[in-house]
Amino acid sequence: MKIIPVELGRRSYAIYLKSGLFGELGRLYRRHELGEQVAVITDRTVHKLYGAQALRSLKAAGLRAQLIPVPAGESSKSLAWADRLYERLIRTGVDREATIIALGGGVVGDLAGFVAASYLRGIAFVQLPTTLVGQVDSAIGGKTGLNHRLGKNLIGAYHQPRFVLIDPEFLTSLPPGEWRSGWAEVLKYALIQDAELFAQLEALPPGKVLSADAELLTGIIAHCCRIKASIVSEDEREAGRRELLNFGHTIGHALEAVTGYRRFRHGEAVAWGMLAAAWLSREQGLLAQEPWGRIERLLSSFELPRDLSGCEDEALTAAMRRDKKSRGGQIRLVLLSDIGQAIRGQAAGDAELRRAFGYLRSRAAGS
Ligand code: GLY
């Protein structure tokens, strides 16, 4: 088993990574100083596939466990769903010693994490990510959040998990869109700080990028977890280096918001956002033509959903201005000076953003 530490003083924790580790959930839980009562929050799709097994493993370890499913999809990341979960926790007598386990992808992790951060002023929390996005990014680092109808993740809290359990075997049940979404987050790490990882992804034969073999995949997940752990250990509250992890996200979140969180998976929107951010980096003279060409080629091979209808300039820039990273209405982006080198806090004017959106629309139209 690989054990990757996230160093945060008294709130430090481990990321455990091994194929088949899910079967050891109860035993792994018991190795930590955590209470006897567990509420597993999951989505209905994951519930059908893995809910019973999670419950069996926890009960076999002598724990009092219940499963609480929510609908799959971004619409569950809402105050309305948080409220339903509070009600269920209160009605079933979940107390301060209890632990919430998030079993699912980024949506479940963000929602369950927010509920754990706020219920009874905060109870223990464990992340059990079942998607590639969750395993390489969202389950690590303590960001939790809900969407508001005016923007993504506008409500949230930092609440670090007590441990993260990663089992790459979950990924065998992922649909292609979820693979794409996860690979976009992997590519993000490559673009912001790891040119070698970029070259490794670039060298994968076409098609392979969505179905890497188990050993290669486990190695890549571990590598991404180490990068994320080191960034979070250095800058938990996003006052500096952690901002780099938002590469592609400001535009990506805007695409998600203007399409009602229904058209794109998170990583797919981020992939479009990274393409636009790389294009802007070249426009601003930060990124040379050669790395730009490589980035465009690799992202184009992702077969992203191409329907950008309704993604008008005004709506996108308005959504970007409401982004948490904007300051005084000024849109700030992470841009690239090379593959593996990112610069944060770069201003982007409305005219160049409109040109970047125009570029995305032309790519989406296949030209
Ligand atoms: N997903 C970006 C971060 O955790 O900072």
Coordinates of C-alpha atoms and ligand atoms in Angstrom, one line a residue:
M1 CA 0.0 0.0 0.0
K2 CA 1.2 3.5 -0.8
I3 CA 0.8 6.0 2.1
I4 CA 1.1 9.6 1.1
P5 CA 1.1 12.1 4.0
V6 CA -0.6 15.5 3.9
E7 CA 1.3 17.5 6.5
L8 CA -0.9 19.9 8.3
G9 CA 0.4 19.9 11.9
R10 CA -2.2 18.4 14.3
R11 CA -4.6 18.0 11.3
S12 CA -2.2 15.9 9.3
Y13 CA -3.6 12.8 7.6
A14 CA -2.7 10.0 5.3
I15 CA -3.8 9.1 1.8
Y16 CA -3.9 5.3 1.5
L17 CA -3.7 4.0 -2.0
K18 CA -4.0 0.3 -3.1
S19 CA -6.0 -1.7 -5.5
G20 CA -8.8 -3.6 -3.6
L21 CA -8.4 -1.4 -0.5
F22 CA -12.1 -0.6 -0.3
G23 CA -12.6 -4.2 1.1
E24 CA -10.5 -3.1 4.1
L25 CA -12.5 0.0 4.9
G26 CA -13.7 -1.1 8.3
R27 CA -10.2 -2.3 9.4
L28 CA -8.6 0.9 8.1
Y29 CA -11.1 3.0 9.9
R30 CA -10.4 1.2 13.1
R31 CA -6.7 2.2 12.9
H32 CA -7.8 5.8 13.5
E33 CA -9.1 7.5 16.6
L34 CA -12.6 7.8 15.3
G35 CA -16.1 7.1 16.9
E36 CA -18.3 4.1 16.7
Q37 CA -21.1 5.7 14.7
V38 CA -20.7 6.3 10.9
A39 CA -22.9 7.9 8.3
V40 CA -21.9 7.1 4.8
I41 CA -23.1 9.7 2.4
T42 CA -23.1 8.5 -1.2
D43 CA -25.0 9.0 -4.5
R44 CA -27.6 6.7 -5.8
T45 CA -25.4 5.3 -8.6
V46 CA -22.5 4.5 -6.2
H47 CA -25.0 3.3 -3.6
K48 CA -26.2 0.6 -6.0
L49 CA -22.7 -0.5 -6.9
Y50 CA -20.8 -0.3 -3.6
G51 CA -23.2 0.7 -0.8
A52 CA -23.9 -2.7 0.6
Q53 CA -20.1 -3.6 0.6
A54 CA -19.3 -0.4 2.5
L55 CA -21.9 -1.2 5.1
R56 CA -20.7 -4.8 5.4
S57 CA -17.1 -3.8 5.9
L58 CA -18.0 -1.2 8.6
K59 CA -20.4 -3.4 10.4
A60 CA -17.9 -6.3 10.3
A61 CA -15.5 -3.9 12.2
G62 CA -18.2 -3.5 14.9
L63 CA -19.3 0.0 13.8
R64 CA -22.8 1.4 13.8
A65 CA -23.2 2.5 10.2
Q66 CA -25.9 3.9 8.0
L67 CA -26.0 4.7 4.3
I68 CA -27.5 8.0 3.1
P69 CA -27.9 8.3 -0.7
V70 CA -28.5 11.5 -2.5
P71 CA -29.3 11.9 -6.3
A72 CA -26.2 11.7 -8.5
G73 CA -25.1 14.9 -10.2
E74 CA -24.2 18.5 -9.4
S75 CA -27.7 19.5 -8.4
S76 CA -27.2 17.7 -5.1
K77 CA -24.5 20.2 -4.1
S78 CA -27.2 22.6 -2.7
L79 CA -28.3 24.0 0.6
A80 CA -31.6 22.2 0.1
W81 CA -29.7 18.8 0.0
A82 CA -27.5 19.8 2.9
D83 CA -30.7 20.6 4.9
R84 CA -32.1 17.2 4.1
L85 CA -28.9 15.5 5.3
Y86 CA -28.9 17.6 8.6
E87 CA -32.5 16.4 9.2
R88 CA -31.6 12.8 8.6
L89 CA -28.5 13.0 10.9
I90 CA -30.5 14.7 13.7
R91 CA -33.4 12.2 13.3
T92 CA -31.1 9.2 13.5
G93 CA -29.3 10.5 16.5
V94 CA -25.9 11.1 14.9
D95 CA -23.7 12.8 17.6
R96 CA -20.5 14.7 17.8
E97 CA -18.3 11.6 18.1
A98 CA -19.7 10.3 14.8
T99 CA -17.9 10.3 11.4
I100 CA -19.2 11.1 8.0
I101 CA -17.7 9.1 5.2
A102 CA -18.1 10.5 1.6
L103 CA -18.4 7.6 -0.8
G104 CA -18.5 8.9 -4.3
G105 CA -17.1 11.5 -6.6
G106 CA -16.4 15.2 -6.3
V107 CA -20.1 16.2 -5.7
V108 CA -20.6 13.7 -2.8
G109 CA -17.2 14.7 -1.4
D110 CA -18.0 18.4 -1.4
L111 CA -21.6 18.0 -0.1
A112 CA -20.7 15.4 2.6
G113 CA -17.6 17.4 3.6
F114 CA -19.7 20.6 4.0
V115 CA -22.2 18.8 6.1
A116 CA -19.4 17.3 8.2
A117 CA -17.8 20.8 8.6
S118 CA -21.1 22.4 9.8
Y119 CA -23.1 19.7 11.6
L120 CA -22.9 20.2 15.3
R121 CA -20.1 22.7 14.5
G122 CA -18.1 20.1 12.8
I123 CA -17.6 16.3 13.1
A124 CA -15.0 13.9 11.7
F125 CA -14.9 13.2 8.0
V126 CA -13.3 10.6 5.8
Q127 CA -13.0 10.7 2.0
L128 CA -13.5 7.6 -0.1
P129 CA -13.4 8.9 -3.7
T130 CA -14.8 6.6 -6.4
T131 CA -13.9 8.8 -9.5
L132 CA -10.6 9.8 -11.0
V133 CA -11.4 13.5 -10.3
G134 CA -11.9 12.6 -6.6
Q135 CA -8.8 10.4 -6.4
V136 CA -6.4 12.9 -7.9
D137 CA -7.8 16.1 -6.7
S138 CA -11.1 16.9 -4.9
A139 CA -10.9 14.4 -2.1
I140 CA -7.6 15.8 -0.9
G141 CA -7.0 19.1 0.7
G142 CA -10.2 19.8 2.7
K143 CA -12.2 22.0 0.3
T144 CA -15.9 21.4 0.7
G145 CA -18.7 23.3 -0.9
L146 CA -22.1 23.9 -2.3
N147 CA -23.3 25.7 -5.4
H148 CA -25.5 28.7 -5.3
R149 CA -27.7 29.4 -8.3
L150 CA -25.5 32.4 -9.0
G151 CA -22.2 30.4 -9.1
K152 CA -20.3 27.3 -8.3
N153 CA -18.8 26.5 -4.9
L154 CA -19.8 30.0 -3.5
I155 CA -20.7 28.4 -0.2
G156 CA -18.2 26.3 1.6
A157 CA -15.6 25.6 4.3
Y158 CA -12.2 24.1 4.7
H159 CA -12.6 20.8 6.6
Q160 CA -9.7 18.3 6.3
P161 CA -10.6 14.6 6.2
R162 CA -9.1 12.2 8.9
F163 CA -7.9 10.0 6.1
V164 CA -8.4 9.4 2.4
L165 CA -8.9 5.8 1.0
I166 CA -8.1 5.4 -2.7
D167 CA -8.9 2.2 -4.5
P168 CA -8.2 2.4 -8.2
E169 CA -10.5 -0.6 -8.8
F170 CA -13.5 1.8 -8.4
L171 CA -12.4 3.3 -11.7
T172 CA -13.4 0.2 -13.7
S173 CA -17.0 1.2 -13.4
L174 CA -16.5 4.8 -14.7
P175 CA -18.3 6.0 -17.8
P176 CA -16.1 7.6 -20.5
G177 CA -17.1 11.2 -19.5
E178 CA -15.8 10.6 -16.0
W179 CA -12.6 9.3 -17.3
R180 CA -12.2 12.4 -19.4
S181 CA -13.0 14.5 -16.5
G182 CA -10.4 12.9 -14.3
W183 CA -7.7 13.0 -17.0
A184 CA -8.3 16.7 -17.3
E185 CA -7.4 17.1 -13.7
V186 CA -4.3 14.9 -14.2
L187 CA -3.4 17.1 -17.2
K188 CA -3.8 20.1 -15.0
Y189 CA -1.0 18.9 -12.7
A190 CA 1.2 18.3 -15.7
L191 CA 0.5 21.8 -17.1
I192 CA 1.1 23.7 -13.9
Q193 CA 4.1 21.9 -12.6
D194 CA 5.2 18.7 -14.2
A195 CA 6.5 18.7 -17.8
E196 CA 7.6 15.1 -17.5
L197 CA 4.1 14.0 -16.6
F198 CA 2.9 16.0 -19.7
A199 CA 5.3 14.1 -21.9
Q200 CA 4.1 10.8 -20.3
L201 CA 0.5 11.6 -21.1
E202 CA 1.4 12.8 -24.6
A203 CA 3.2 9.5 -25.3
L204 CA 0.2 7.4 -24.5
P205 CA -1.3 5.9 -27.7
P206 CA -4.6 7.5 -28.9
G207 CA -7.5 6.0 -26.9
K208 CA -5.1 4.7 -24.2
V209 CA -5.5 8.0 -22.4
L210 CA -8.9 6.9 -21.4
S211 CA -8.0 3.4 -20.3
A212 CA -4.5 3.3 -19.0
D213 CA -3.4 0.0 -17.6
A214 CA -3.8 -0.6 -13.8
E215 CA -0.2 -0.2 -12.9
L216 CA 0.4 2.9 -14.9
L217 CA -2.8 4.4 -13.6
T218 CA -2.0 3.7 -9.9
G219 CA 1.4 5.3 -10.5
I220 CA -0.2 8.4 -12.0
I221 CA -2.7 8.7 -9.2
A222 CA 0.0 8.4 -6.6
H223 CA 2.1 11.0 -8.4
C224 CA -0.9 13.5 -8.5
C225 CA -1.7 12.8 -4.9
R226 CA 1.9 13.7 -3.9
I227 CA 1.8 17.0 -5.9
K228 CA -1.6 17.9 -4.3
A229 CA -0.4 16.9 -0.8
S230 CA 2.7 19.1 -1.1
I231 CA 0.7 22.1 -2.4
V232 CA -1.9 21.7 0.4
S233 CA 0.7 21.3 3.1
E234 CA 2.4 24.5 1.9
D235 CA -0.8 26.6 1.4
E236 CA -3.9 25.1 2.9
R237 CA -6.1 28.2 2.6
E238 CA -5.1 29.2 -1.0
A239 CA -3.2 32.3 -0.1
G240 CA -0.5 31.5 -2.7
R241 CA 0.7 28.3 -4.4
R242 CA -2.7 26.5 -4.1
E243 CA -4.2 29.1 -6.5
L244 CA -2.3 27.3 -9.2
L245 CA -4.7 24.4 -8.8
N246 CA -7.4 26.6 -10.2
F247 CA -5.8 26.5 -13.7
G248 CA -8.6 26.3 -16.2
H249 CA -11.2 26.4 -13.4
T250 CA -12.4 30.0 -13.6
I251 CA -13.5 29.6 -17.2
G252 CA -14.5 26.0 -16.5
H253 CA -16.8 27.0 -13.6
A254 CA -18.3 29.7 -15.8
L255 CA -19.1 27.1 -18.5
E256 CA -20.7 24.9 -15.9
A257 CA -22.7 27.8 -14.4
V258 CA -24.1 29.1 -17.7
T259 CA -25.1 25.6 -18.8
G260 CA -26.9 25.0 -15.4
Y261 CA -24.3 22.4 -14.3
R262 CA -26.0 19.8 -16.5
R263 CA -24.1 19.8 -19.8
F264 CA -20.5 19.2 -18.8
R265 CA -18.8 17.1 -16.1
H266 CA -16.6 19.2 -14.0
G267 CA -13.3 18.1 -15.6
E268 CA -14.7 18.4 -19.1
A269 CA -15.5 22.1 -18.4
V270 CA -12.1 22.5 -16.9
A271 CA -10.5 21.0 -20.0
W272 CA -12.2 23.7 -22.1
G273 CA -11.1 26.2 -19.5
M274 CA -7.5 25.0 -19.7
L275 CA -7.6 25.3 -23.5
A276 CA -8.8 28.9 -23.3
A277 CA -6.3 29.7 -20.5
A278 CA -3.5 28.3 -22.6
W279 CA -4.7 30.3 -25.6
L280 CA -4.8 33.5 -23.5
S281 CA -1.2 32.7 -22.3
R282 CA -0.1 32.6 -25.9
E283 CA -2.0 35.7 -26.8
Q284 CA -0.4 37.6 -23.9
G285 CA 3.0 36.5 -25.1
L286 CA 3.7 34.3 -22.1
L287 CA 3.6 31.0 -23.8
A288 CA 5.6 30.1 -26.9
Q289 CA 4.0 28.6 -30.1
E290 CA 5.7 25.2 -29.7
P291 CA 4.3 24.3 -26.2
W292 CA 1.0 25.9 -27.2
G293 CA 0.8 23.5 -30.2
R294 CA 1.5 20.5 -27.9
I295 CA -1.2 21.6 -25.4
E296 CA -3.8 22.2 -28.1
R297 CA -3.0 18.8 -29.7
L298 CA -3.3 16.8 -26.4
L299 CA -6.5 18.6 -25.3
S300 CA -8.1 18.1 -28.7
S301 CA -7.6 14.4 -28.4
F302 CA -9.9 14.4 -25.3
E303 CA -13.1 14.3 -27.4
L304 CA -14.8 16.9 -25.2
P305 CA -18.5 17.6 -25.5
R306 CA -18.8 20.2 -28.2
D307 CA -22.1 21.8 -27.5
L308 CA -21.2 25.4 -26.4
S309 CA -24.6 26.8 -27.4
G310 CA -25.8 29.4 -24.9
C311 CA -22.3 30.0 -23.7
E312 CA -22.4 33.7 -24.7
D313 CA -19.6 36.1 -23.9
E314 CA -21.7 38.3 -21.5
A315 CA -23.0 35.3 -19.5
L316 CA -19.5 33.8 -19.2
T317 CA -17.8 37.0 -18.1
A318 CA -20.6 37.7 -15.6
A319 CA -20.1 34.2 -14.1
M320 CA -16.3 34.7 -14.1
R321 CA -16.7 38.0 -12.2
R322 CA -18.6 36.2 -9.5
D323 CA -15.9 33.6 -9.2
K324 CA -14.2 33.4 -5.7
K325 CA -10.9 34.3 -7.3
S326 CA -11.9 37.6 -8.8
R327 CA -11.0 40.7 -6.8
G328 CA -13.0 43.9 -7.0
G329 CA -14.7 42.6 -10.2
Q330 CA -11.3 42.1 -11.9
I331 CA -11.0 38.6 -13.4
R332 CA -7.7 36.9 -12.5
L333 CA -6.5 33.8 -14.1
V334 CA -3.7 31.2 -13.7
L335 CA -1.8 31.3 -17.0
L336 CA 1.2 29.3 -18.4
S337 CA 4.7 30.5 -19.3
D338 CA 5.6 26.9 -20.4
I339 CA 4.4 23.4 -20.0
G340 CA 4.9 22.7 -16.3
Q341 CA 5.2 26.4 -15.3
A342 CA 2.2 28.4 -14.3
I343 CA 1.7 32.0 -13.1
R344 CA -1.1 33.0 -10.9
G345 CA -3.1 36.3 -10.5
Q346 CA -2.9 37.3 -14.2
A347 CA -5.5 39.9 -15.3
A348 CA -7.6 39.3 -18.4
G349 CA -9.5 42.0 -20.1
D350 CA -13.0 41.6 -21.5
A351 CA -11.9 42.0 -25.1
E352 CA -9.3 39.2 -24.9
L353 CA -11.7 37.0 -23.0
R354 CA -14.2 37.5 -25.8
R355 CA -11.6 36.4 -28.3
A356 CA -10.7 33.4 -26.1
F357 CA -14.4 32.4 -26.0
G358 CA -14.5 32.9 -29.8
Y359 CA -11.6 30.5 -30.1
L360 CA -13.3 27.9 -28.0
R361 CA -16.5 28.1 -30.1
S362 CA -14.5 27.7 -33.3
R363 CA -12.7 24.6 -31.8
A364 CA -16.1 23.2 -30.7
A365 CA -17.5 23.7 -34.2
G366 CA -14.6 21.7 -35.4
S367 CA -12.6 24.4 -37.2
Ligands
GLY1 N1 -9.4 21.5 -6.5 C1 -8.5 22.6 -6.2 C2 -8.0 22.7 -4.8 O1 -8.2 21.7 -4.1 O2 -7.4 23.6 -4.4

